[in-house]
Amino acid sequence: MSHLCIFVMAKAIVIANWKMNPETASEAKRLFRAVVKGARGVKNVDVVIAPSFVYLNMFHVSSFRFHVKLAAQDCFWEEKGAYTGEISPAMLKNLGVTHVIIGHSERRMHLGETDEMVNKKIKAVLKTGLTPILCVGERVRERANEIPASVGEQVKKALAGLKKNEFKNGIIAYEPVWAIGTGMPDTAEGATRAALYIRKTVRDILGGKTADSLRVIYGGSVNAKNAASFISKDIRGMEGSLVGGASLDADEFVQIAKSV
Ligand code: PGA
C-alpha cells in the first residue's frame, strides 16, 4: 500500500528591495507602474515592493488597487516622541504599509545596527500588526556542507523574548552577505540547507506551529534566470525571494515573480 503524503506549501512571496533607488519620484512612479502592470498576470504569489520611505505615500492607494503589497526598508522601535529622523511602525501602517524589512545586512554592517536593535524593531513591528521580514546571513562563505552558525545566532537574538505564536506570520530572509550584489548567488543546495536550519532554530525557540507557518525566503543576486531554483519543491525550505538589484528593472522583477 502506498502512503499518500500531503504536503502543504506556503504561498510564495517575492519582495523588491529598491534600497536607496531611484533618485527621482517620477522614476519611482514609472518603475512602480511597470511592476504593478506586469504583476497583474502573476497568480498565487505575493508581490511586495519596498521603496524608499519618501515614496511610500505616493504608492499607498495604488498598492490596494493592484494587489501589490507595500513594505518599508526599516523602522524605529519607539511608538512616538523626540527621535529626530526616525519613523515609527504606526506611521508606516497609516500609509498602507504591510511589511517591514528588519536587520538588512547593509544596516548591520554599515550603520551599526545590532542584534539588540533588530530584536526591538521586530517586537515593535509585530505589536503594530505589521509583518516583519527579518534578514539574516553570514558574512563569509562557509565551506561546502557547513551550516553557518552565525545565522542561528542572529535568528535567536532577533526573536528573543517573543511569545510562542507571535512570529507565526513572520518572514525570515536568508541573505548570505557574500552573495548580495555580487552576481554570485548561493547554490540552491546551500540556501536550502540554511533555510532548513533557520526553521529548525525557530522550532527550538518558538515551537513547531510557528516554525511551520512562517516563510523562509532567499536573497542575494536573485535574477530571472535563477529565481525558480530558490523555491523548494517538496520540502518546507525556501518559499520566495528578496530581490535587490534585479528589482530595479520592472521586466526582470516581473519575470522573477512569474518564475516562482
Ligand atoms: P541583490 O540584493 O539582489 O542586489 O543581491 C539583495 C538584498 O540586498 O536584499
Short mmCIF file of C-alpha atoms and ligand atoms in Angstrom, two decimals:
data_model
loop_
_atom_site.label_atom_id
_atom_site.label_comp_id
_atom_site.label_asym_id
_atom_site.label_seq_id
_atom_site.Cartn_x
_atom_site.Cartn_y
_atom_site.Cartn_z
CA MET A 1 0.00 0.00 0.00
CA SER A 2 1.41 3.34 -0.90
CA HIS A 3 1.38 6.23 1.51
CA LEU A 4 -0.27 9.45 0.49
CA CYS A 5 1.87 12.29 1.70
CA ILE A 6 0.07 15.62 1.93
CA PHE A 7 2.49 18.48 1.86
CA VAL A 8 1.19 21.98 2.25
CA MET A 9 3.27 24.64 0.52
CA ALA A 10 3.01 28.20 1.74
CA LYS A 11 2.17 30.79 -0.91
CA ALA A 12 5.40 32.08 -2.41
CA ILE A 13 6.40 35.70 -1.86
CA VAL A 14 8.65 37.93 -3.94
CA ILE A 15 9.89 41.18 -2.42
CA ALA A 16 11.51 44.05 -4.32
CA ASN A 17 14.05 45.88 -2.17
CA TRP A 18 14.75 49.10 -4.05
CA LYS A 19 17.26 50.23 -1.41
CA MET A 20 18.28 53.91 -1.97
CA ASN A 21 16.93 53.98 -5.56
CA PRO A 22 15.71 55.56 -7.80
CA GLU A 23 16.75 59.17 -7.45
CA THR A 24 13.54 60.92 -8.52
CA ALA A 25 9.86 60.49 -7.73
CA SER A 26 8.99 60.28 -11.41
CA GLU A 27 11.41 57.39 -11.96
CA ALA A 28 9.98 55.67 -8.90
CA LYS A 29 6.44 56.11 -10.25
CA ARG A 30 7.43 54.71 -13.61
CA LEU A 31 9.05 51.67 -12.04
CA PHE A 32 6.12 51.07 -9.70
CA ARG A 33 3.58 51.33 -12.52
CA ALA A 34 5.51 48.94 -14.72
CA VAL A 35 5.77 46.40 -11.89
CA VAL A 36 2.09 46.52 -10.95
CA LYS A 37 1.11 46.24 -14.61
CA GLY A 38 3.28 43.17 -15.06
CA ALA A 39 2.24 41.69 -11.73
CA ARG A 40 -1.39 41.51 -12.86
CA GLY A 41 -0.51 38.33 -14.69
CA VAL A 42 1.14 36.77 -11.64
CA LYS A 43 -1.04 34.29 -9.79
CA ASN A 44 -0.55 32.66 -6.41
CA VAL A 45 2.48 34.73 -5.48
CA ASP A 46 2.52 37.64 -3.04
CA VAL A 47 4.29 40.57 -4.68
CA VAL A 48 5.71 43.14 -2.27
CA ILE A 49 7.55 46.36 -3.13
CA ALA A 50 9.85 48.08 -0.64
CA PRO A 51 10.59 51.59 -1.93
CA SER A 52 12.42 54.29 -0.04
CA PHE A 53 10.37 55.89 2.78
CA VAL A 54 9.94 59.08 0.76
CA TYR A 55 7.97 57.29 -1.98
CA LEU A 56 5.66 55.21 0.21
CA ASN A 57 2.90 57.80 0.37
CA MET A 58 2.80 58.02 -3.42
CA PHE A 59 2.02 54.31 -3.74
CA HIS A 60 -0.42 53.95 -0.87
CA VAL A 61 -3.68 53.88 -2.83
CA SER A 62 -2.34 52.18 -5.95
CA SER A 63 -0.99 49.24 -3.99
CA PHE A 64 -4.51 48.43 -2.74
CA ARG A 65 -5.93 48.71 -6.24
CA PHE A 66 -3.36 46.49 -7.83
CA HIS A 67 -3.00 43.87 -5.12
CA VAL A 68 0.66 44.62 -4.65
CA LYS A 69 1.78 44.99 -1.05
CA LEU A 70 3.95 47.77 0.29
CA ALA A 71 6.96 47.28 2.55
CA ALA A 72 9.28 49.70 4.32
CA GLN A 73 13.03 49.06 4.37
CA ASP A 74 13.40 49.77 8.09
CA CYS A 75 11.64 51.44 11.03
CA PHE A 76 12.31 52.62 14.57
CA TRP A 77 11.21 50.72 17.68
CA GLU A 78 9.61 53.55 19.65
CA GLU A 79 5.96 54.48 19.12
CA LYS A 80 6.42 58.27 19.02
CA GLY A 81 8.33 61.14 20.56
CA ALA A 82 11.60 63.03 20.36
CA TYR A 83 13.55 60.80 17.94
CA THR A 84 14.67 63.11 15.18
CA GLY A 85 14.76 61.46 11.79
CA GLU A 86 13.12 58.20 12.86
CA ILE A 87 9.93 56.59 11.55
CA SER A 88 7.56 54.54 13.69
CA PRO A 89 5.76 51.34 12.69
CA ALA A 90 2.42 53.11 13.27
CA MET A 91 3.34 55.84 10.77
CA LEU A 92 4.08 53.13 8.24
CA LYS A 93 0.86 51.29 8.94
CA ASN A 94 -1.09 54.50 8.42
CA LEU A 95 0.49 54.78 4.97
CA GLY A 96 -0.80 51.36 3.97
CA VAL A 97 2.47 49.54 4.58
CA THR A 98 2.01 45.86 5.46
CA HIS A 99 5.61 44.57 5.69
CA VAL A 100 8.84 45.94 7.16
CA ILE A 101 12.36 44.73 6.32
CA ILE A 102 14.37 44.49 9.54
CA GLY A 103 18.08 43.90 10.06
CA HIS A 104 19.26 44.03 6.46
CA SER A 105 23.00 43.33 6.37
CA GLU A 106 23.67 46.75 4.84
CA ARG A 107 22.26 48.28 8.03
CA ARG A 108 24.02 45.81 10.30
CA MET A 109 27.39 46.29 8.63
CA HIS A 110 27.49 49.94 7.65
CA LEU A 111 25.04 51.65 10.01
CA GLY A 112 25.81 49.92 13.28
CA GLU A 113 22.56 48.01 13.65
CA THR A 114 22.97 45.41 16.41
CA ASP A 115 21.06 42.21 17.19
CA GLU A 116 19.52 44.01 20.14
CA MET A 117 18.20 46.80 17.92
CA VAL A 118 16.88 44.24 15.46
CA ASN A 119 15.06 42.49 18.32
CA LYS A 120 13.43 45.74 19.48
CA LYS A 121 12.35 46.56 15.93
CA ILE A 122 10.84 43.10 15.40
CA LYS A 123 8.82 43.48 18.60
CA ALA A 124 7.61 46.97 17.64
CA VAL A 125 6.60 45.83 14.15
CA LEU A 126 4.67 42.85 15.49
CA LYS A 127 2.96 44.97 18.13
CA THR A 128 1.72 47.29 15.39
CA GLY A 129 0.31 44.38 13.41
CA LEU A 130 2.79 44.59 10.53
CA THR A 131 4.71 41.65 9.09
CA PRO A 132 8.46 41.67 9.76
CA ILE A 133 10.88 40.47 7.10
CA LEU A 134 13.87 39.57 9.25
CA CYS A 135 17.18 39.42 7.33
CA VAL A 136 19.95 37.12 8.49
CA GLY A 137 23.09 35.85 6.79
CA GLU A 138 26.74 35.04 7.35
CA ARG A 139 29.44 37.44 6.17
CA VAL A 140 31.95 34.97 4.81
CA ARG A 141 31.17 31.91 2.77
CA GLU A 142 31.46 28.68 4.78
CA ARG A 143 32.98 25.55 3.33
CA ALA A 144 30.54 23.42 1.31
CA ASN A 145 28.14 21.43 3.53
CA GLU A 146 28.80 23.63 6.57
CA ILE A 147 25.86 25.36 8.16
CA PRO A 148 26.66 28.93 9.14
CA ALA A 149 26.28 29.01 12.94
CA SER A 150 26.15 32.82 12.97
CA VAL A 151 22.83 32.63 11.16
CA GLY A 152 21.29 30.61 14.01
CA GLU A 153 22.65 33.15 16.49
CA GLN A 154 21.12 36.04 14.56
CA VAL A 155 17.74 34.29 14.45
CA LYS A 156 17.83 33.54 18.19
CA LYS A 157 18.78 37.07 19.14
CA ALA A 158 16.25 38.67 16.79
CA LEU A 159 13.38 36.57 18.14
CA ALA A 160 14.43 36.61 21.81
CA GLY A 161 11.58 37.24 24.23
CA LEU A 162 8.76 36.70 21.71
CA LYS A 163 5.70 34.70 22.71
CA LYS A 164 5.36 31.30 21.03
CA ASN A 165 2.97 32.25 18.26
CA GLU A 166 3.83 35.92 17.83
CA PHE A 167 6.05 35.35 14.79
CA LYS A 168 3.82 32.82 13.05
CA ASN A 169 3.14 35.08 10.07
CA GLY A 170 6.68 36.41 10.00
CA ILE A 171 9.20 36.08 7.19
CA ILE A 172 12.90 35.32 7.52
CA ALA A 173 15.13 36.14 4.56
CA TYR A 174 18.32 34.13 4.39
CA GLU A 175 20.74 36.52 2.72
CA PRO A 176 24.40 35.47 2.77
CA VAL A 177 26.31 38.74 2.75
CA TRP A 178 28.84 37.44 0.22
CA ALA A 179 26.01 36.85 -2.27
CA ILE A 180 24.39 40.30 -2.05
CA GLY A 181 25.00 42.48 -5.07
CA THR A 182 27.90 40.31 -6.20
CA GLY A 183 26.28 38.38 -9.02
CA MET A 184 27.38 35.22 -7.17
CA PRO A 185 24.28 33.69 -5.58
CA ASP A 186 24.37 30.76 -3.19
CA THR A 187 23.66 27.35 -4.67
CA ALA A 188 20.12 26.03 -4.30
CA GLU A 189 21.51 23.28 -2.03
CA GLY A 190 23.37 25.72 0.21
CA ALA A 191 20.39 28.04 0.52
CA THR A 192 18.04 25.11 1.21
CA ARG A 193 20.34 23.84 3.94
CA ALA A 194 20.36 27.27 5.58
CA ALA A 195 16.57 27.59 5.22
CA LEU A 196 16.03 24.23 6.96
CA TYR A 197 18.45 25.24 9.69
CA ILE A 198 16.60 28.54 10.20
CA ARG A 199 13.27 26.72 10.50
CA LYS A 200 14.79 24.27 12.97
CA THR A 201 16.20 27.14 15.05
CA VAL A 202 12.75 28.76 15.15
CA ARG A 203 11.22 25.40 16.11
CA ASP A 204 13.64 25.14 19.04
CA ILE A 205 12.82 28.58 20.41
CA LEU A 206 9.22 29.28 19.38
CA GLY A 207 7.81 25.80 18.76
CA GLY A 208 6.53 23.78 15.82
CA LYS A 209 3.45 25.85 14.97
CA THR A 210 5.46 28.99 14.32
CA ALA A 211 8.25 27.09 12.56
CA ASP A 212 5.68 25.53 10.23
CA SER A 213 3.79 28.69 9.45
CA LEU A 214 6.50 31.33 8.93
CA ARG A 215 8.00 31.78 5.48
CA VAL A 216 11.72 31.46 4.83
CA ILE A 217 12.96 33.12 1.65
CA TYR A 218 16.31 33.61 -0.05
CA GLY A 219 18.08 36.81 -1.11
CA GLY A 220 21.43 37.51 -2.78
CA SER A 221 21.90 38.04 -6.52
CA VAL A 222 18.49 36.63 -7.42
CA ASN A 223 17.55 37.23 -11.07
CA ALA A 224 15.01 35.97 -13.59
CA LYS A 225 17.24 33.06 -14.55
CA ASN A 226 17.92 31.65 -11.08
CA ALA A 227 14.80 32.65 -9.06
CA ALA A 228 12.96 29.36 -9.61
CA SER A 229 15.89 27.40 -8.19
CA PHE A 230 15.42 29.19 -4.86
CA ILE A 231 11.93 27.78 -4.37
CA SER A 232 11.93 24.40 -2.67
CA LYS A 233 9.68 21.94 -4.43
CA ASP A 234 8.88 19.17 -1.98
CA ILE A 235 10.13 20.32 1.40
CA ARG A 236 9.46 23.38 3.56
CA GLY A 237 12.70 25.06 2.51
CA MET A 238 12.60 28.36 0.63
CA GLU A 239 9.32 29.97 -0.31
CA GLY A 240 10.28 33.11 -2.15
CA SER A 241 12.97 35.71 -2.63
CA LEU A 242 14.13 39.15 -1.57
CA VAL A 243 15.42 40.87 -4.68
CA GLY A 244 17.73 43.89 -4.71
CA GLY A 245 19.45 44.93 -7.95
CA ALA A 246 17.16 42.97 -10.28
CA SER A 247 14.06 44.61 -8.77
CA LEU A 248 15.03 47.96 -10.34
CA ASP A 249 14.27 46.50 -13.75
CA ALA A 250 10.47 46.06 -13.91
CA ASP A 251 10.55 43.38 -16.63
CA GLU A 252 13.16 41.34 -14.83
CA PHE A 253 11.34 41.59 -11.50
CA VAL A 254 8.03 40.56 -13.05
CA GLN A 255 9.81 37.61 -14.69
CA ILE A 256 11.13 36.61 -11.27
CA ALA A 257 7.61 36.74 -9.80
CA LYS A 258 6.28 34.68 -12.71
CA SER A 259 9.02 32.10 -12.49
CA VAL A 260 8.37 31.25 -8.85
P1 PGA B 1 20.78 41.78 -4.56
O1 PGA B 1 20.34 42.31 -3.11
O2 PGA B 1 19.58 41.08 -5.14
O3 PGA B 1 21.18 43.01 -5.32
O4 PGA B 1 21.92 40.84 -4.35
C1 PGA B 1 19.54 41.56 -2.26
C2 PGA B 1 19.28 42.30 -0.99
O5 PGA B 1 20.18 43.03 -0.52
O6 PGA B 1 18.19 42.21 -0.40
#
